[in-house]
């Protein structure tokens, strides 16, 4: 099964340092080409202008995606596959 989610954002002025937290889990592994295995159970694929980053926060892992505006618009496409 797979589910796709598209987020479209707009900004009236330049907006630096905006991030979207795509997932929080005990284990996130990068598998290549914008795909991440989440807790060895499912895969999240991310398409965005910037590269997603993994970070550890309070004993959990987060996958955060930079929201990069071009012409006042930004988009992030997520595919959840299990």
CSV table of C-alpha atoms in Angstrom, one decimal:
chain,number,residue,atom,x,y,z
A,1,UNK,CA,0.0,0.0,0.0
A,2,UNK,CA,1.1,3.6,-0.6
A,3,UNK,CA,-0.3,7.0,0.1
A,4,UNK,CA,0.9,10.3,-1.3
A,5,UNK,CA,0.7,13.6,0.4
A,6,UNK,CA,1.5,17.0,-1.3
A,7,UNK,CA,2.1,20.1,0.8
A,8,UNK,CA,2.0,23.5,-1.0
A,9,UNK,CA,3.0,26.6,1.0
A,10,UNK,CA,3.2,30.3,0.1
A,11,UNK,CA,5.0,33.2,1.7
A,12,UNK,CA,4.5,36.9,1.0
A,13,UNK,CA,8.1,37.8,2.0
A,14,UNK,CA,11.4,35.9,2.1
A,15,UNK,CA,11.2,33.3,4.9
A,16,UNK,CA,14.5,31.8,5.9
A,17,UNK,CA,15.0,28.8,8.2
A,18,UNK,CA,11.6,27.1,7.9
A,19,UNK,CA,11.5,23.3,8.4
A,20,UNK,CA,8.8,20.7,8.1
A,21,UNK,CA,9.0,17.7,10.4
A,22,UNK,CA,8.0,14.7,8.2
A,23,UNK,CA,8.3,12.0,10.8
A,24,UNK,CA,9.5,11.2,14.3
A,25,UNK,CA,10.5,7.6,15.2
A,26,UNK,CA,12.9,5.5,17.2
A,27,UNK,CA,14.8,4.5,14.0
A,28,UNK,CA,15.2,6.3,10.6
A,29,UNK,CA,17.6,4.9,8.0
A,30,UNK,CA,18.4,6.7,4.7
A,31,UNK,CA,18.2,4.2,1.8
A,32,UNK,CA,19.0,6.6,-1.0
A,33,UNK,CA,17.2,8.7,-3.7
A,34,UNK,CA,15.1,10.5,-1.1
A,35,UNK,CA,13.8,7.4,0.6
A,36,UNK,CA,14.0,6.5,4.3
A,37,UNK,CA,13.2,3.3,6.1
A,38,UNK,CA,11.2,4.0,9.3
A,39,UNK,CA,11.5,1.6,12.2
A,40,UNK,CA,12.2,-1.3,9.8
A,41,UNK,CA,8.5,-1.3,9.0
A,42,UNK,CA,7.7,1.2,6.2
A,43,UNK,CA,9.4,3.6,3.8
A,44,UNK,CA,8.9,7.4,3.4
A,45,UNK,CA,10.0,9.0,0.1
A,46,UNK,CA,10.5,12.7,0.1
A,47,UNK,CA,10.6,15.1,-2.9
A,48,UNK,CA,11.5,18.7,-2.1
A,49,UNK,CA,13.8,21.5,-3.2
A,50,UNK,CA,16.1,20.9,-0.3
A,51,UNK,CA,17.5,17.6,1.1
A,52,UNK,CA,15.8,16.2,4.2
A,53,UNK,CA,18.0,15.9,7.3
A,54,UNK,CA,17.9,13.3,10.2
A,55,UNK,CA,18.4,14.6,13.7
A,56,UNK,CA,18.2,13.2,17.2
A,57,UNK,CA,15.9,15.0,19.6
A,58,UNK,CA,15.1,13.7,23.1
A,59,UNK,CA,16.0,10.1,22.4
A,60,UNK,CA,14.0,9.9,19.1
A,61,UNK,CA,15.0,10.6,15.5
A,62,UNK,CA,13.3,13.2,13.4
A,63,UNK,CA,13.3,13.7,9.6
A,64,UNK,CA,13.1,17.4,8.8
A,65,UNK,CA,12.7,18.9,5.4
A,66,UNK,CA,13.7,22.5,4.6
A,67,UNK,CA,10.9,24.6,3.2
A,68,UNK,CA,12.7,26.6,0.4
A,69,UNK,CA,10.5,29.2,-1.2
A,70,UNK,CA,11.0,30.2,-4.8
A,71,UNK,CA,8.8,33.0,-6.1
A,72,UNK,CA,6.9,32.9,-2.8
A,73,UNK,CA,5.9,29.2,-3.2
A,74,UNK,CA,7.2,25.9,-1.9
A,75,UNK,CA,6.2,22.3,-2.2
A,76,UNK,CA,7.0,19.0,-0.5
A,77,UNK,CA,5.8,15.6,-1.8
A,78,UNK,CA,5.7,12.7,0.6
A,79,UNK,CA,5.0,9.0,-0.3
A,80,UNK,CA,4.2,6.6,2.6
A,81,UNK,CA,4.8,3.0,1.5
A,82,UNK,CA,4.2,0.0,3.7
